[in-house]
Every structure is written in structure tokens, then in C-alpha cells.
mmCIF file of C-alpha atoms in Angstrom:
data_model
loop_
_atom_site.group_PDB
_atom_site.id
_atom_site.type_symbol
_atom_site.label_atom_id
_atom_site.label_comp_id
_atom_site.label_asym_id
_atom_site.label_seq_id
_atom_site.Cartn_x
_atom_site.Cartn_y
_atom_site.Cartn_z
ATOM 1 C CA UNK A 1 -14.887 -32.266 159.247
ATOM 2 C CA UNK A 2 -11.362 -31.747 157.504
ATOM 3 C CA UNK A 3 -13.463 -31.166 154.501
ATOM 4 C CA UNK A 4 -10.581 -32.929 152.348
ATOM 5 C CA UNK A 5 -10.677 -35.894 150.724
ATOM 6 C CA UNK A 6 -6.704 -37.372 150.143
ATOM 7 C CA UNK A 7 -5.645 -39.924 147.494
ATOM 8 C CA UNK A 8 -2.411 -41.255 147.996
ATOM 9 C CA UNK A 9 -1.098 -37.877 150.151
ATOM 10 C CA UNK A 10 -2.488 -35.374 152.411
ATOM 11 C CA UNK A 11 -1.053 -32.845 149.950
ATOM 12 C CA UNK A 12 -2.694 -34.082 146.716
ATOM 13 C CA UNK A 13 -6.474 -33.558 147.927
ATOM 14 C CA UNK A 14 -9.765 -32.043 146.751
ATOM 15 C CA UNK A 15 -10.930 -29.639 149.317
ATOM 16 C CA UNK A 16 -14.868 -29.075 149.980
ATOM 17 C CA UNK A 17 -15.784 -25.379 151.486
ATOM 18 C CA UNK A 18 -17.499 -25.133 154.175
ATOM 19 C CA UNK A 19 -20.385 -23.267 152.420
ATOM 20 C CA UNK A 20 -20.150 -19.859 153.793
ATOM 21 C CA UNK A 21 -21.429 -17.088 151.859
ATOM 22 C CA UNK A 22 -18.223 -14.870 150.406
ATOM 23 C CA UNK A 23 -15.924 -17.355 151.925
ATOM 24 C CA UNK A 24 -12.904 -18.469 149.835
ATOM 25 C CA UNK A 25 -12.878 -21.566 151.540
ATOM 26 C CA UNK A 26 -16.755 -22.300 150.423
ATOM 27 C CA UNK A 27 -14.718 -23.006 146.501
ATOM 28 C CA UNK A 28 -13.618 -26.168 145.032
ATOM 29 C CA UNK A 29 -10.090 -26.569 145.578
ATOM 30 C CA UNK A 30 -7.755 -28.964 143.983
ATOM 31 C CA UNK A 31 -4.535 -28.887 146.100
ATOM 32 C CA UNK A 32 -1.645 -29.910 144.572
ATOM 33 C CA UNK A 33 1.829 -31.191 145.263
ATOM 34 C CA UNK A 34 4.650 -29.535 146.789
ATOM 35 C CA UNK A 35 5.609 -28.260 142.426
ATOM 36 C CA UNK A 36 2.397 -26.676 142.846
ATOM 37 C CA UNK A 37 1.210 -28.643 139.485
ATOM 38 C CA UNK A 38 -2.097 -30.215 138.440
ATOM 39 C CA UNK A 39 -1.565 -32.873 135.740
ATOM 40 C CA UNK A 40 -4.740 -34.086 133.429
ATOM 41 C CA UNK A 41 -3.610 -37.028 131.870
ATOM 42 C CA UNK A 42 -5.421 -39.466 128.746
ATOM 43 C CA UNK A 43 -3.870 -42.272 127.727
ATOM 44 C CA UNK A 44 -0.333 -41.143 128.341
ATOM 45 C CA UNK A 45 -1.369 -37.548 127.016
ATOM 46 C CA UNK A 46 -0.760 -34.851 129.695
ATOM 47 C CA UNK A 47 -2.157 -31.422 130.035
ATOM 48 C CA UNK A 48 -0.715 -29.242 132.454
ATOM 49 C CA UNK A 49 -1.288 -26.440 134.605
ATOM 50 C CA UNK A 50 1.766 -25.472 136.340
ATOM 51 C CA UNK A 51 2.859 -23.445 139.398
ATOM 52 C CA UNK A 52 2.633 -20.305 137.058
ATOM 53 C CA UNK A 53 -0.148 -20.646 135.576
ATOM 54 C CA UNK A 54 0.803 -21.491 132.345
ATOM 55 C CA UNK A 55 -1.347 -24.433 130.244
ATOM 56 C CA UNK A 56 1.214 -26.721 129.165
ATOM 57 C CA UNK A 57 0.971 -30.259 126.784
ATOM 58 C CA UNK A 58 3.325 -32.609 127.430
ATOM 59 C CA UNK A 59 4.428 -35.702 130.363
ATOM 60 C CA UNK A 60 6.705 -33.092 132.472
ATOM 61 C CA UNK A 61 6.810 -29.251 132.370
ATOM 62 C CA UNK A 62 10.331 -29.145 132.085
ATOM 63 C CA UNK A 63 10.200 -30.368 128.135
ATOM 64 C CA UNK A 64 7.138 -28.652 127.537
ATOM 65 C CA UNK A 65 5.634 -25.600 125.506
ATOM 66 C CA UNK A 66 3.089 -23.698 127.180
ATOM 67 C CA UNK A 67 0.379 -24.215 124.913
ATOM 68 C CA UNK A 68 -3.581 -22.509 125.414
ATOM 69 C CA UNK A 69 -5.669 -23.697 122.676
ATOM 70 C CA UNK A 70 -9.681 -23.073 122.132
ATOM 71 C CA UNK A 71 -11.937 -25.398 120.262
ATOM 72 C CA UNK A 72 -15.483 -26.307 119.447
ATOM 73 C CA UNK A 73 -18.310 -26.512 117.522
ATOM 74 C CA UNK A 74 -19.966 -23.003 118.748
ATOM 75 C CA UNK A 75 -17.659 -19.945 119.503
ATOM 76 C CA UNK A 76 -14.567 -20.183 121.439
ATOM 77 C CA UNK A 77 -13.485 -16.980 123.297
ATOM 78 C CA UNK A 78 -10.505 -15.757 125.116
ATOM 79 C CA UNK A 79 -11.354 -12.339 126.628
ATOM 80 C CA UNK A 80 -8.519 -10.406 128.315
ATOM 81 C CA UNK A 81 -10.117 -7.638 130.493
ATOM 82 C CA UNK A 82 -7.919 -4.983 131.638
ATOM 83 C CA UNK A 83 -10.741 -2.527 133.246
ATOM 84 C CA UNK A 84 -11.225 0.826 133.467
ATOM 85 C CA UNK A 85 -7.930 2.095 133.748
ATOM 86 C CA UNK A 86 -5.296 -0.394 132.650
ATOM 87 C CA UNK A 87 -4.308 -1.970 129.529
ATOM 88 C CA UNK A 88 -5.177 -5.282 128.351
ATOM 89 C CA UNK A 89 -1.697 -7.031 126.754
ATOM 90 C CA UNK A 90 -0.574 -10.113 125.080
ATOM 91 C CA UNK A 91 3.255 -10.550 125.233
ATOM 92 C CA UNK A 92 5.561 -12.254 122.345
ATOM 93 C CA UNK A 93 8.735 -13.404 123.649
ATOM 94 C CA UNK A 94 11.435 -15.486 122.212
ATOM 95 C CA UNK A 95 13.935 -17.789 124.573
ATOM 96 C CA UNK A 96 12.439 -15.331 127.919
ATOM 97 C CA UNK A 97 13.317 -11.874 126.213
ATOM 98 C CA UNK A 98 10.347 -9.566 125.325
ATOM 99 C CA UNK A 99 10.137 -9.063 121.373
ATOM 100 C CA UNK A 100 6.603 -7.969 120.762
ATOM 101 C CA UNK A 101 3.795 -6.692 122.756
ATOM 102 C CA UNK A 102 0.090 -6.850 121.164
ATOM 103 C CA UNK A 103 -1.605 -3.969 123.598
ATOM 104 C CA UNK A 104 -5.361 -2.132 123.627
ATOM 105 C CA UNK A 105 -4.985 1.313 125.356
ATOM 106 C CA UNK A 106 -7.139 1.483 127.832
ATOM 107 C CA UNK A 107 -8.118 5.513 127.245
ATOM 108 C CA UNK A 108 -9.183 5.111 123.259
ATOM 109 C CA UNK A 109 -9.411 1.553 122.490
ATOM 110 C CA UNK A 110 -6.910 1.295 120.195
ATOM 111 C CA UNK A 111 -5.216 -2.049 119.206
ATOM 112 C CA UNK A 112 -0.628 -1.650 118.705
ATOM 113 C CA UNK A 113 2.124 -3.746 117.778
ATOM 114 C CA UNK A 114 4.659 -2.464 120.392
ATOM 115 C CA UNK A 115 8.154 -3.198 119.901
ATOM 116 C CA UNK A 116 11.193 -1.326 122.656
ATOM 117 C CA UNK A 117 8.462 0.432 124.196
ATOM 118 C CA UNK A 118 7.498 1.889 120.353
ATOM 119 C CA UNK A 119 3.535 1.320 118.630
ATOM 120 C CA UNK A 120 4.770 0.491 115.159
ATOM 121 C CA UNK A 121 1.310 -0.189 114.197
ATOM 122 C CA UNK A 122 -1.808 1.063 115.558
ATOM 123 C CA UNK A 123 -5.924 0.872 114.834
ATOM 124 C CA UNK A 124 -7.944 3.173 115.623
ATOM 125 C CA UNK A 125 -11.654 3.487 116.914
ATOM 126 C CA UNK A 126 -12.704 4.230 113.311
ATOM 127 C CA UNK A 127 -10.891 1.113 111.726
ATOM 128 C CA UNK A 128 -7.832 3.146 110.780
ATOM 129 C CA UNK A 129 -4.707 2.036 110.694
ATOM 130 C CA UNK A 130 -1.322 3.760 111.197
ATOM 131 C CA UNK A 131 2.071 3.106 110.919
ATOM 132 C CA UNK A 132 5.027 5.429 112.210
ATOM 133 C CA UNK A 133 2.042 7.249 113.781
ATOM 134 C CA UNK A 134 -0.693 6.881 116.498
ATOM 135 C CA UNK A 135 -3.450 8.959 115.196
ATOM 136 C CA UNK A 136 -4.030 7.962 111.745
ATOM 137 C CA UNK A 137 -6.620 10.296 110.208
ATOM 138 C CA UNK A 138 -7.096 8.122 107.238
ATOM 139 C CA UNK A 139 -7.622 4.357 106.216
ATOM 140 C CA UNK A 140 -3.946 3.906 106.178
ATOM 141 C CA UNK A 141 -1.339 6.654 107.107
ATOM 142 C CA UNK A 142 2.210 6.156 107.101
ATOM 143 C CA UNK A 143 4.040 8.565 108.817
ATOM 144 C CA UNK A 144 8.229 8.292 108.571
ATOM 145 C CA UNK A 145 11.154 10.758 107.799
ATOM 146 C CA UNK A 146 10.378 8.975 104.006
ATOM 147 C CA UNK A 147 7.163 7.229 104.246
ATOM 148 C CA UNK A 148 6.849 5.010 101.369
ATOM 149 C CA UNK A 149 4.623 2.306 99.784
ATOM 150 C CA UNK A 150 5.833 -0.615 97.407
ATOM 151 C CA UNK A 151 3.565 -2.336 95.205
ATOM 152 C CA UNK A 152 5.369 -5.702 94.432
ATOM 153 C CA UNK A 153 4.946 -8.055 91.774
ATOM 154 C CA UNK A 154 6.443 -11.468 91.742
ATOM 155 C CA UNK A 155 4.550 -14.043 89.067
ATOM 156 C CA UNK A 156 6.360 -12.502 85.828
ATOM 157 C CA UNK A 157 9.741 -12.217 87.205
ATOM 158 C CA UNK A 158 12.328 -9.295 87.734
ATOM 159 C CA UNK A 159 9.747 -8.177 90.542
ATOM 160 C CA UNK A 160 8.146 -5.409 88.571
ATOM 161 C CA UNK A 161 7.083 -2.440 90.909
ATOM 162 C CA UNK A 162 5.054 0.277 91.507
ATOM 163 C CA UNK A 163 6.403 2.787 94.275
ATOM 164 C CA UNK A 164 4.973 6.011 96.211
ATOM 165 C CA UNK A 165 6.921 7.710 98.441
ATOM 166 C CA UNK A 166 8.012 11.340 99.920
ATOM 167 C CA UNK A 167 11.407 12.396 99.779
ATOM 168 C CA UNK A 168 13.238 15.533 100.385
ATOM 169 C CA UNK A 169 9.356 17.265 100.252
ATOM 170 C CA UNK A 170 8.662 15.827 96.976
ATOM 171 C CA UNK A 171 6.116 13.232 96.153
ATOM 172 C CA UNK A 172 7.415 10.315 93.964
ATOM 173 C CA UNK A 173 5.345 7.470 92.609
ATOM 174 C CA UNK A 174 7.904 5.198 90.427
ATOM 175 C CA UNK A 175 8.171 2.253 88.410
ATOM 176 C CA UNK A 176 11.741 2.050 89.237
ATOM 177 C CA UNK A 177 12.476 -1.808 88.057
ATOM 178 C CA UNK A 178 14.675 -2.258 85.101
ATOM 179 C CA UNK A 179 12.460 -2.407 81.551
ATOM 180 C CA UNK A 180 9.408 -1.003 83.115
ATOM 181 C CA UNK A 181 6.666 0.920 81.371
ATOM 182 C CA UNK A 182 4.080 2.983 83.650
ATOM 183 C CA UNK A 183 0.402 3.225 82.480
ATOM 184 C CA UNK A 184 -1.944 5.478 83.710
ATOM 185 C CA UNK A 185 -5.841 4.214 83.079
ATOM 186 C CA UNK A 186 -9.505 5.375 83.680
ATOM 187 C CA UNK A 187 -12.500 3.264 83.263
ATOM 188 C CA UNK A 188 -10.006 0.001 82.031
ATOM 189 C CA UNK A 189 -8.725 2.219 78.976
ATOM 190 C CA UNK A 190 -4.988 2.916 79.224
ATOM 191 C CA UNK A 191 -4.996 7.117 78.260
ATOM 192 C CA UNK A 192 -1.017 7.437 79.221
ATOM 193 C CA UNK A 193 2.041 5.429 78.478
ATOM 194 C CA UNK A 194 5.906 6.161 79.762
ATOM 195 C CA UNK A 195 8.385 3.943 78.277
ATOM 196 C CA UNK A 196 10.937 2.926 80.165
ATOM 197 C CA UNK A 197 13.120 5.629 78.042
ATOM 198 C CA UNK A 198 11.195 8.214 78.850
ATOM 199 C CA UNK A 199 8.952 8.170 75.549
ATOM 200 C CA UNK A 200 5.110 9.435 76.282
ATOM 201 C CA UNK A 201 2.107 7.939 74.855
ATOM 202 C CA UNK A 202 -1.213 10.244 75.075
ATOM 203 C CA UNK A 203 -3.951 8.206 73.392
ATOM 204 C CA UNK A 204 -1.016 4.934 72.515
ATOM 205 C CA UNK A 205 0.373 2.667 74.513
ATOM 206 C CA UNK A 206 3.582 2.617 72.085
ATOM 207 C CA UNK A 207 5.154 5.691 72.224
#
């Protein structure tokens, strides 16, 4: 008639419902100690779920990570549902303070890194992606006072480069490294060579 069956305490008990239809009481409850905790433990290998909720891995809470990890041999599947008119979020933070903020608006579906209440990068409906901007109009926009785009090399040393950027209403693309040649090709075949001088090669690619 208590419906709860104790081991060891009243207050660590699994508690039957009485079966009522819509009844919260009709669930399986696991009712916990006065820390609120449930404790899963293998072997001497705890998992965790704490007073707030948070999945932990370890003997105590207090020298544990929260941890949430999915595995199997089908799909595994964490679905964060924010409805029809709020945001679903995932929060980074680092020692309690708020660094980034993964977030899907809830009025176009689109997926942002937020950082100080700022979408730094965003993708759209249509698989663009922006940055500086929340409405890229094409596969990737970049949208700054000087947006610009660095093409990086790093297996034959010195860090050769190739750079595009706009600056001061001009359009730049560079090969601003020390000792660097820029080629322009079509179909494989280089057709224009400038020397780090300054020479220009139409038709040569030693000027």
C-alpha cells in the first residue's frame, strides 16, 4: 500500500505508481538520497546522475567531469528539441564562465557559433555558410571591415601563401611571402607567370 520498496533507508527506495491514467505517480520512480544523486556502479566504476542533472563518471561528483557519451552498434542520437518558438542550444563553458554557445534559431533553422552574444559563424537553410554575416548569399561569404582569405602552405617551408582580400575598396589577391612567384593556369597549363620582382611571363614561366 506504500507502493515503495526501501533498501537500507526509507529515502533510497523504488516507488511503484498507483496506475492511474495521466497520474505522475503511476511512473517508475527511483528516489534518492538527501544529495539528490543516483549512483550506477560496476566493479568500482561509477556513473552518475546528480542533483542537476548532469551524467557524471567517476566514485564522487565532487572530482568528477560531467561526461554524456553515446555508443552502439546502430545509430546513437542526441536530439535537443527546442519547439516552435524557442531555440535549441548547446553551451561551451570553461571553469563556469560561458565561452561559446552552439545555437539553431528557431525562426530559419540556422546553425551559429555565438560568442558575447555575437554569431561569428552561421549556416544557412541552403548549406551556406557565413562569417561576419548572418545571411550569406553564397557558399561562403565573409563579411568584415577587410574580409580576407589566406591560403596557407606549410610542407615546403617559409609558409608560402596565397591571399584575397578587400581593402580600402580595392580587391587584392597576393602572394605576399618572401621569394614567391604567382602563376595563373587554365586546363593544368600555366599561361601567366609574376616573379617575385615583378617580371611577367605570358606563354613562360621564366620571365
Amino acid at each position: 500500500s506504500s507502493k515503495y520498496i526501501g533498501i537500507g533507508s526509507t529515502l533510497a527506495a523504488i516507488q511503484f505508481g498507483d496506475g492511474s491514467v495521466g497520474n505522475e505517480t503511476a511512473d517508475l520512480s527511483f528516489v534518492t538520497n538527501s544529495d539528490g544523486e543516483i549512483t550506477f556502479n560496476r566493479g568500482g566504476n561509477a556513473a552518475i546522475i546528480g542533483a542537476d542533472f548532469n551524467i557524471y563518471k567517476d566514485t564522487t561528483i565532487e572530482k568528477a567531469t560531467p561526461i554524456l557519451k553515446l555508443d552502439g552498434t546502430s545509430n546513437a542520437e542526441v536530439i535537443i528539441d527546442g519547439g516552435s518558438s524557442s531555440e535549441s542550444l548547446i553551451r561551451f563553458k570553461d571553469n563556469g564562465a560561458e565561452s561559446w554557445i552552439l545555437r539553431q534559431t528557431n525562426s530559419d533553422n540556422k546553425l551559429a557559433f555565438r560568442r558575447s552574444s555575437t554569431d561569428h559563424v552561421v549556416l544557412d537553410n541552403a548549406g551556406n555558410v557565413g562569417i561576419g554575416t548572418n545571411d550569406p548569399d553564397k557558399q561562403l561569404t565573409l563579411n568584415a571591415a577587410e574580409p580576407f582569405l589566406r591560403l596557407e602552405e606549410s610542407s615546403s617551408g617559409g609558409n608560402k601563401r596565397l591571399d584575397l582580400f578587400v581593402s580600402n575598396s580595392t580587391g587584392v589577391i597576393g602572394a605576399n611571402q618572401s621569394a614567391q612567384t604567382m602563376m595563373f593556369q587554365t586546363v593544368g597549363s600555366t599561361r601567366m607567370t609574376i616573379e617575385p620582382g615583378g617580371d611577367v611571363g605570358i606563354g613562360t614561366t621564366n620571365p
